[in-house]
Short mmCIF file of C-alpha atoms and ligand atoms in Angstrom, two decimals:
data_model
loop_
_atom_site.label_atom_id
_atom_site.label_comp_id
_atom_site.label_asym_id
_atom_site.label_seq_id
_atom_site.Cartn_x
_atom_site.Cartn_y
_atom_site.Cartn_z
CA MET A 1 3.04 19.26 12.63
CA LEU A 2 1.48 15.85 12.42
CA PRO A 3 -1.84 15.69 10.58
CA LEU A 4 -4.65 15.13 13.04
CA SER A 5 -6.63 11.93 12.92
CA GLN A 6 -9.52 12.08 10.50
CA VAL A 7 -11.49 9.27 12.13
CA ASP A 8 -14.76 10.42 13.73
CA PRO A 9 -14.81 10.19 17.56
CA LEU A 10 -17.32 7.33 17.71
CA THR A 11 -15.37 5.11 15.32
CA GLN A 12 -12.24 6.10 17.20
CA LYS A 13 -13.68 4.90 20.50
CA LYS A 14 -14.70 1.60 18.92
CA LEU A 15 -11.27 1.18 17.36
CA ASP A 16 -9.56 1.94 20.65
CA ARG A 17 -11.74 -0.52 22.54
CA ALA A 18 -11.32 -3.24 19.94
CA SER A 19 -7.59 -2.80 19.72
CA ALA A 20 -7.15 -2.58 23.50
CA GLU A 21 -8.55 -6.07 23.79
CA ILE A 22 -5.85 -7.68 21.66
CA ALA A 23 -2.76 -6.21 23.20
CA ILE A 24 -0.26 -8.86 22.18
CA PRO A 25 3.28 -8.56 20.86
CA PRO A 26 4.82 -7.77 18.39
CA LEU A 27 4.09 -4.31 19.67
CA LEU A 28 4.61 -2.32 16.46
CA GLY A 29 1.27 -1.36 14.93
CA ALA A 30 -0.41 -1.05 18.33
CA SER A 31 -2.25 2.12 19.40
CA VAL A 32 -1.59 4.08 22.60
CA ALA A 33 -4.66 2.36 24.09
CA GLU A 34 -3.36 -1.10 23.24
CA LEU A 35 0.12 -0.34 24.53
CA THR A 36 -1.32 1.10 27.72
CA ALA A 37 -3.43 -2.02 28.26
CA TRP A 38 -0.36 -4.13 27.63
CA VAL A 39 1.95 -2.31 30.08
CA GLN A 40 -0.79 -2.52 32.70
CA GLN A 41 -1.08 -6.24 32.11
CA GLN A 42 2.63 -6.35 32.87
CA GLY A 43 2.00 -4.62 36.21
CA GLN A 44 3.32 -1.24 35.08
CA PRO A 45 1.60 2.15 35.52
CA ALA A 46 -0.57 3.37 32.64
CA TYR A 47 1.71 6.28 31.67
CA ARG A 48 4.33 3.79 30.56
CA GLY A 49 2.04 3.07 27.58
CA LYS A 50 2.48 6.58 26.21
CA GLN A 51 6.22 6.38 26.75
CA LEU A 52 6.39 3.07 24.94
CA HIS A 53 4.38 4.55 22.06
CA GLU A 54 6.79 7.45 21.74
CA TRP A 55 9.85 5.19 21.81
CA ILE A 56 8.43 2.84 19.19
CA TYR A 57 7.08 5.38 16.70
CA GLN A 58 9.21 8.47 17.23
CA LYS A 59 12.53 7.17 18.45
CA GLY A 60 12.37 3.97 16.40
CA VAL A 61 13.60 1.76 19.24
CA ARG A 62 14.25 -1.85 18.20
CA SER A 63 14.40 -3.58 21.57
CA LEU A 64 12.52 -3.00 24.82
CA ALA A 65 15.86 -3.40 26.58
CA ASP A 66 16.94 -0.05 25.08
CA ILE A 67 14.14 2.07 26.54
CA SER A 68 16.14 4.00 29.09
CA VAL A 69 13.13 5.56 30.85
CA PHE A 70 12.00 2.10 31.97
CA SER A 71 13.40 0.51 35.13
CA LYS A 72 16.38 -1.78 34.65
CA GLN A 73 14.54 -4.67 36.23
CA TRP A 74 11.51 -4.42 33.95
CA ARG A 75 13.70 -3.95 30.89
CA ALA A 76 15.46 -7.19 31.71
CA GLU A 77 12.14 -8.97 32.16
CA VAL A 78 10.69 -7.89 28.80
CA ALA A 79 13.93 -7.78 26.79
CA GLU A 80 12.95 -10.77 24.67
CA ILE A 81 9.47 -9.51 23.77
CA PRO A 82 9.61 -8.44 20.13
CA ILE A 83 8.81 -4.91 19.03
CA GLY A 84 8.50 -6.26 15.50
CA ARG A 85 11.14 -4.39 13.50
CA SER A 86 12.72 -6.15 10.53
CA ASN A 87 16.38 -6.26 9.47
CA LEU A 88 17.71 -4.49 6.42
CA HIS A 89 18.92 -7.18 4.03
CA TYR A 90 19.76 -5.11 0.95
CA ARG A 91 19.44 -1.52 -0.22
CA SER A 92 19.96 -0.05 -3.68
CA VAL A 93 19.69 3.52 -4.91
CA ALA A 94 18.62 4.43 -8.46
CA PRO A 95 20.02 7.54 -10.17
CA ASP A 96 16.63 9.25 -9.77
CA GLY A 97 16.92 8.94 -5.97
CA THR A 98 14.46 6.07 -5.61
CA VAL A 99 15.66 3.57 -3.01
CA LYS A 100 14.73 -0.10 -2.97
CA TYR A 101 14.91 -2.09 0.26
CA LEU A 102 14.78 -5.80 0.90
CA LEU A 103 13.73 -6.42 4.48
CA GLN A 104 14.20 -9.68 6.33
CA LEU A 105 11.30 -10.65 8.58
CA ALA A 106 11.48 -12.61 11.82
CA ASP A 107 10.88 -15.92 10.01
CA GLY A 108 13.57 -15.21 7.41
CA GLN A 109 11.18 -14.25 4.60
CA ILE A 110 12.14 -11.25 2.49
CA VAL A 111 9.83 -8.42 1.41
CA GLU A 112 10.48 -5.38 -0.70
CA SER A 113 9.70 -1.73 -0.15
CA VAL A 114 10.53 1.35 -2.15
CA GLY A 115 11.17 4.93 -1.03
CA ILE A 116 10.34 7.50 -3.69
CA PRO A 117 11.39 11.10 -3.00
CA ALA A 118 9.93 14.02 -4.96
CA PHE A 119 11.34 17.47 -4.68
CA GLY A 120 9.14 20.53 -4.99
CA GLY A 121 7.46 21.41 -8.25
CA LYS A 122 4.35 23.48 -8.86
CA GLU A 123 1.86 20.82 -7.80
CA HIS A 124 3.59 19.85 -4.58
CA PRO A 125 5.76 22.73 -3.44
CA LYS A 126 6.86 20.83 -0.34
CA SER A 127 9.15 17.88 -0.89
CA ARG A 128 7.38 14.56 -0.58
CA LEU A 129 8.50 11.09 0.37
CA THR A 130 6.31 8.23 -0.80
CA VAL A 131 6.73 4.66 0.39
CA CYS A 132 5.52 1.73 -1.69
CA VAL A 133 4.75 -1.09 0.76
CA SER A 134 4.24 -4.83 0.35
CA THR A 135 1.28 -6.52 2.03
CA GLN A 136 2.14 -10.17 1.39
CA VAL A 137 5.24 -12.30 0.86
CA GLY A 138 4.71 -13.06 -2.83
CA CYS A 139 1.23 -12.90 -4.33
CA PRO A 140 -1.36 -15.51 -5.30
CA MET A 141 -3.06 -13.43 -8.01
CA ALA A 142 -0.62 -14.45 -10.78
CA CYS A 143 -1.27 -11.47 -13.09
CA ASP A 144 0.44 -12.25 -16.36
CA PHE A 145 2.56 -9.08 -16.56
CA CYS A 146 3.69 -8.93 -12.92
CA ALA A 147 7.00 -10.26 -11.59
CA THR A 148 5.67 -10.80 -8.06
CA GLY A 149 2.89 -13.04 -9.35
CA LYS A 150 5.42 -15.24 -11.16
CA GLY A 151 7.10 -16.13 -7.88
CA GLY A 152 4.11 -17.64 -6.11
CA TYR A 153 2.74 -16.85 -2.68
CA LYS A 154 4.08 -17.46 0.84
CA ARG A 155 2.00 -15.64 3.45
CA ASN A 156 0.24 -12.47 4.58
CA LEU A 157 2.21 -9.78 6.36
CA GLY A 158 1.27 -8.83 9.91
CA ARG A 159 0.34 -5.22 10.65
CA HIS A 160 3.72 -4.68 12.30
CA GLU A 161 5.50 -5.87 9.14
CA ILE A 162 3.63 -3.29 7.07
CA VAL A 163 4.20 -0.38 9.48
CA ASP A 164 7.86 -1.40 9.82
CA GLN A 165 8.46 -0.77 6.10
CA VAL A 166 7.33 2.84 6.46
CA LEU A 167 9.44 3.47 9.57
CA THR A 168 12.47 1.92 7.87
CA VAL A 169 12.23 4.28 4.89
CA GLN A 170 11.53 7.25 7.15
CA GLU A 171 14.61 6.52 9.23
CA ASP A 172 16.80 5.92 6.19
CA PHE A 173 15.80 9.20 4.49
CA GLN A 174 15.67 11.06 7.82
CA GLN A 175 12.58 12.71 6.47
CA ARG A 176 8.92 12.29 7.36
CA VAL A 177 7.04 9.99 5.03
CA SER A 178 4.24 11.98 3.41
CA ASN A 179 2.49 9.27 1.37
CA VAL A 180 2.12 5.52 1.42
CA VAL A 181 0.96 3.45 -1.55
CA PHE A 182 0.01 -0.18 -1.01
CA MET A 183 1.45 -1.17 -4.37
CA GLY A 184 4.34 -3.42 -3.47
CA MET A 185 4.25 -7.21 -3.38
CA GLY A 186 0.91 -8.82 -2.70
CA GLU A 187 -2.80 -8.18 -2.93
CA PRO A 188 -3.81 -5.90 -0.02
CA LEU A 189 -7.46 -6.95 0.04
CA LEU A 190 -6.54 -10.59 0.60
CA ASN A 191 -4.98 -9.33 3.83
CA VAL A 192 -7.60 -6.73 4.56
CA ASP A 193 -7.72 -6.98 8.37
CA ASN A 194 -3.99 -6.42 8.81
CA VAL A 195 -3.99 -3.75 6.10
CA LEU A 196 -6.77 -1.85 7.89
CA GLU A 197 -4.90 -2.08 11.17
CA ALA A 198 -1.70 -0.91 9.51
CA ILE A 199 -3.61 2.02 7.99
CA ARG A 200 -4.95 2.97 11.42
CA SER A 201 -1.44 2.87 12.80
CA LEU A 202 0.16 4.78 9.92
CA ASN A 203 -2.47 7.47 10.36
CA GLN A 204 -2.62 7.76 14.14
CA ASP A 205 0.72 6.47 15.38
CA VAL A 206 3.06 7.48 12.55
CA GLY A 207 1.04 10.60 11.68
CA ILE A 208 0.36 10.24 7.96
CA GLY A 209 -2.92 11.77 6.73
CA GLN A 210 -5.52 9.26 5.56
CA ARG A 211 -5.85 11.01 2.22
CA SER A 212 -2.18 10.34 1.64
CA LEU A 213 -2.66 6.57 1.91
CA THR A 214 -3.56 4.67 -1.29
CA VAL A 215 -4.63 1.02 -1.40
CA SER A 216 -4.25 -0.60 -4.81
CA THR A 217 -6.24 -3.76 -5.53
CA VAL A 218 -7.00 -6.04 -8.39
CA GLY A 219 -10.50 -6.29 -6.89
CA ILE A 220 -11.69 -9.02 -4.52
CA ARG A 221 -15.46 -9.52 -4.25
CA ASN A 222 -17.01 -7.72 -1.24
CA ARG A 223 -13.66 -6.48 0.04
CA ILE A 224 -13.93 -3.03 -1.55
CA ARG A 225 -17.20 -2.68 0.35
CA GLN A 226 -15.40 -3.73 3.53
CA LEU A 227 -12.85 -1.01 2.90
CA ALA A 228 -15.64 1.55 2.44
CA GLN A 229 -17.28 0.39 5.68
CA ALA A 230 -14.10 1.23 7.57
CA ARG A 231 -15.08 4.87 6.90
CA MET A 232 -11.60 6.10 6.25
CA GLN A 233 -10.63 8.85 3.86
CA ILE A 234 -8.05 6.74 2.08
CA THR A 235 -7.67 6.57 -1.70
CA LEU A 236 -8.77 3.44 -3.52
CA ALA A 237 -6.94 2.46 -6.70
CA VAL A 238 -8.32 -0.44 -8.72
CA SER A 239 -6.15 -2.30 -11.22
CA LEU A 240 -8.61 -2.53 -14.09
CA HIS A 241 -6.12 -2.99 -16.96
CA ALA A 242 -8.73 -3.95 -19.56
CA PRO A 243 -12.00 -2.49 -20.86
CA ASN A 244 -13.86 -5.78 -21.10
CA GLN A 245 -14.16 -9.12 -19.34
CA THR A 246 -12.50 -11.27 -22.02
CA LEU A 247 -9.33 -9.23 -22.16
CA ARG A 248 -9.25 -8.74 -18.39
CA GLU A 249 -9.38 -12.47 -17.77
CA GLN A 250 -6.42 -12.98 -20.10
CA LEU A 251 -4.30 -10.62 -18.04
CA ILE A 252 -5.68 -11.27 -14.55
CA PRO A 253 -6.69 -14.90 -13.88
CA SER A 254 -8.67 -14.00 -10.75
CA ALA A 255 -10.96 -11.80 -12.87
CA HIS A 256 -12.58 -15.02 -14.02
CA SER A 257 -14.63 -15.28 -10.84
CA TYR A 258 -15.36 -11.57 -10.57
CA PRO A 259 -16.93 -10.09 -13.71
CA ILE A 260 -15.90 -6.53 -14.59
CA GLU A 261 -19.51 -5.28 -14.27
CA ASP A 262 -19.69 -6.55 -10.67
CA LEU A 263 -16.32 -5.01 -9.87
CA LEU A 264 -17.37 -1.64 -11.30
CA ALA A 265 -20.67 -1.81 -9.39
CA GLU A 266 -18.76 -2.35 -6.13
CA CYS A 267 -16.50 0.60 -7.00
CA ARG A 268 -19.58 2.78 -7.58
CA GLU A 269 -20.81 1.77 -4.12
CA TYR A 270 -17.42 2.78 -2.72
CA VAL A 271 -17.82 6.26 -4.23
CA GLU A 272 -21.34 6.58 -2.82
CA MET A 273 -20.33 5.40 0.65
CA THR A 274 -17.13 7.42 0.99
CA GLY A 275 -17.64 10.40 -1.30
CA ARG A 276 -14.13 9.73 -2.62
CA ARG A 277 -13.33 9.22 -6.26
CA VAL A 278 -11.74 5.96 -7.34
CA THR A 279 -8.52 5.72 -9.35
CA PHE A 280 -8.49 3.10 -12.10
CA GLU A 281 -5.04 1.84 -12.91
CA TYR A 282 -4.60 0.69 -16.49
CA ILE A 283 -1.35 -0.93 -17.58
CA LEU A 284 -0.56 -0.21 -21.25
CA LEU A 285 0.63 -3.30 -23.14
CA ALA A 286 1.54 -2.67 -26.78
CA GLY A 287 -0.95 -4.20 -29.19
CA VAL A 288 -2.88 -5.89 -26.39
CA ASN A 289 -4.98 -3.25 -24.62
CA ASP A 290 -3.60 0.09 -25.87
CA LEU A 291 -5.60 0.71 -29.06
CA PRO A 292 -8.02 3.64 -29.49
CA LYS A 293 -10.93 1.16 -29.49
CA HIS A 294 -9.89 0.01 -26.02
CA ALA A 295 -9.77 3.59 -24.80
CA LEU A 296 -13.25 4.18 -26.19
CA GLU A 297 -14.62 1.05 -24.53
CA LEU A 298 -13.01 2.06 -21.25
CA ALA A 299 -14.56 5.53 -21.51
CA GLN A 300 -17.99 4.01 -22.00
CA HIS A 301 -17.68 2.16 -18.68
CA LEU A 302 -16.48 5.21 -16.82
CA ARG A 303 -18.70 7.98 -18.18
CA GLY A 304 -20.26 9.83 -15.26
CA PHE A 305 -18.25 7.77 -12.77
CA GLN A 306 -16.46 9.85 -10.16
CA SER A 307 -13.09 8.46 -11.10
CA HIS A 308 -9.68 9.03 -12.60
CA VAL A 309 -7.67 6.81 -14.93
CA ASN A 310 -3.99 6.30 -14.21
CA LEU A 311 -2.21 4.80 -17.20
CA ILE A 312 0.93 2.77 -16.40
CA PRO A 313 3.13 2.03 -19.42
CA TYR A 314 4.28 -1.57 -18.96
CA ASN A 315 7.66 -2.10 -17.31
CA PRO A 316 9.22 -5.08 -19.06
CA ILE A 317 9.86 -8.12 -16.87
CA GLN A 318 11.92 -11.14 -17.86
CA GLU A 319 9.14 -13.66 -17.44
CA ALA A 320 6.67 -12.07 -19.89
CA ASP A 321 6.64 -11.18 -23.59
CA TYR A 322 4.67 -7.95 -23.49
CA LYS A 323 6.01 -4.69 -24.89
CA ARG A 324 5.70 -1.14 -23.69
CA PRO A 325 3.82 1.04 -26.21
CA ASN A 326 5.68 3.98 -27.78
CA ARG A 327 4.94 7.59 -26.86
CA ASP A 328 2.60 8.18 -29.80
CA ARG A 329 0.45 5.20 -28.85
CA ILE A 330 0.29 6.36 -25.25
CA ALA A 331 -0.59 9.90 -26.38
CA SER A 332 -3.43 8.74 -28.61
CA PHE A 333 -4.88 6.58 -25.79
CA VAL A 334 -4.77 9.65 -23.54
CA ASN A 335 -6.42 11.79 -26.22
CA VAL A 336 -9.34 9.44 -26.73
CA LEU A 337 -10.03 9.43 -23.00
CA LYS A 338 -9.76 13.22 -22.81
CA GLN A 339 -12.14 13.66 -25.74
CA GLN A 340 -14.55 11.46 -23.83
CA GLN A 341 -14.25 13.74 -20.76
CA ILE A 342 -12.45 11.11 -18.70
CA ALA A 343 -9.86 12.40 -16.20
CA VAL A 344 -6.55 10.75 -17.04
CA SER A 345 -2.87 10.83 -16.10
CA VAL A 346 0.17 8.75 -17.07
CA ARG A 347 2.43 7.26 -14.41
CA TYR A 348 5.98 6.89 -15.57
CA SER A 349 7.50 4.51 -13.05
CA ARG A 350 10.39 5.66 -10.95
CA GLY A 351 13.24 3.47 -9.87
CA LEU A 352 13.62 1.43 -13.04
CA GLU A 353 17.36 1.34 -12.52
CA ALA A 354 16.97 -0.04 -8.99
CA ASP A 355 14.59 -2.74 -10.23
CA ALA A 356 12.11 -0.98 -8.03
CA ALA A 357 9.42 -0.13 -10.56
CA CYS A 358 5.92 -1.61 -10.66
CA GLY A 359 5.97 -5.32 -11.31
CA GLN A 360 9.70 -5.60 -10.88
CA LEU A 361 9.80 -6.14 -7.18
CA ARG A 362 11.09 -9.67 -7.46
CA ALA A 363 14.17 -8.94 -9.49
CA GLY A 364 17.72 -9.41 -8.32
CA VAL A 365 18.75 -10.16 -4.75
CA GLY A 366 16.29 -12.12 -2.66
CA LYS A 367 14.84 -13.88 -5.65
CA GLU A 368 13.84 -17.43 -4.84
N1 SAH B 401 -2.07 -6.33 -6.05
C1 SAH B 401 -2.32 -4.93 -6.11
C2 SAH B 401 -1.13 -4.06 -5.76
C3 SAH B 401 0.24 -4.45 -6.28
S1 SAH B 401 0.73 -4.03 -7.92
C4 SAH B 401 -2.87 -4.57 -7.47
O1 SAH B 401 -2.90 -5.41 -8.35
O2 SAH B 401 -3.32 -3.44 -7.64
C5 SAH B 401 0.64 -2.30 -8.12
C6 SAH B 401 0.35 -1.88 -9.54
O3 SAH B 401 1.46 -2.19 -10.42
C7 SAH B 401 -0.85 -2.61 -10.11
O4 SAH B 401 -1.68 -1.73 -10.83
C8 SAH B 401 -0.18 -3.61 -11.05
O5 SAH B 401 -1.05 -4.08 -12.01
C9 SAH B 401 0.97 -2.80 -11.59
N2 SAH B 401 2.00 -3.62 -12.25
C10 SAH B 401 2.35 -4.89 -12.00
N3 SAH B 401 3.31 -5.32 -12.84
C11 SAH B 401 3.57 -4.28 -13.67
C12 SAH B 401 4.48 -4.11 -14.76
N4 SAH B 401 5.30 -5.07 -15.18
N5 SAH B 401 4.47 -2.92 -15.40
C13 SAH B 401 3.65 -1.92 -14.98
N6 SAH B 401 2.78 -2.02 -13.96
C14 SAH B 401 2.74 -3.20 -13.31
#
C-alpha cells in the first residue's frame, strides 16, 4: 500500500490550486491536478489527466507517444512534448549492493544518484531502498572536504530532474523506494522551490511517506524557516561539522556570513514550528574537529535541544588532505556525547567501492 498523504486538506487545496496554474512541460513532477489542467488545455477530457499520471509515475513511460490509451492522433500531436526523464549514462555496483548512477539531463549535464538497499535487521524488518538524490549540477558551497564542492557549480535541477532520479533507481531495483535523502550533489536550500515541489511529488505522486524524506543542508539563512513553513513532516539534517564559528568557517566558507548561533536559533525555530527533531551531521576529521574538547563544546550547544547527532567519519577524497579518525577516536567522541546525554549515532558510508559515498560523488566517469 502507498502511504497516504500527510499534508492537511487546506494546504493540499492550496498546493493543488497553485500547481494547477503552472501546468507546463516537462510533465514529470506535476500533480494529478496539474496534469488534468494540462490535458484540458490540450482539448482533452479531464480523465486523461489521471491516466497520464498513472503512466508517468507507475508505468514509468518515457514518451507521450507510447501511452497506448491515448488516441493515435493526439499521441502524434504531443509526441515531442518532454515528460522529463533522463538517460542512464553510467551505472556501477559496489560489493555491498550500493549502486551509483550517472544520469544525463536534457542539456547534456550529468548528475549522480545512489541507490542504497538495506535488508531486514531488527530495526527495520522490512527491506528498505534509500535513494540519495542530487539537487544541483555541482555545488557553489565549496566545503573543504567535499568532492562536489571542488568541481564548481553549474545550475539548479528542475523538480522533474529530482523526481526522475528516484524513479530511475526504483525501476532499476524493481523495488519501491522507501526513503529519499537529499544528500547528493548540491545544496538543496539554494534550490528550495524546486526541492519543495519535488518533495510534494515524491510524497503524493510516487507515494513515499514524508517522514521518509530527509533534506540535508549546510544552512542558508531564512531557508530553514521556509522549509518549516511548508508544514511537511520531512526530516531536516543540518551539516554542522564544527562546534564553534572559527572552526566551522575553516571547513565551510559559507558559514562566514551565517554565524553558528544564528543557524542554531533557526534550527530551534524549526523544531518549535514542526515538532520534529533536527539531525546534526558532524563529519569527523582526524585532529581537526574530533577531539573530546570538540565533543564537549558540541554538547554544550545541543543540551536540551530536540536533536540527534549523526557522526560521519570522513571519506577521503583526492583533493583534500584530511584523514579519517581511527575507531578509538570515534568511540571516545561518541562517549563524551553520550555522557552529556546527547543522542548520537555513527554513519559508516555505504558504497565506498562504487565511489558513491558522501563527498565522493564527483569521482570517476563524468568528471569534468
Ligand atoms: N549540501 C548538503 C547536502 C550534500 S552533502 C549538505 O551540506 O548537507 C551530504 C553530507 O555529506 C553532508 O553532511 C556533507 O557534509 C557530507 N560530506 C561531504 N563530503 C564528505 C566526505 N568527504 N566525507 C564524509 N562526509 C562528507
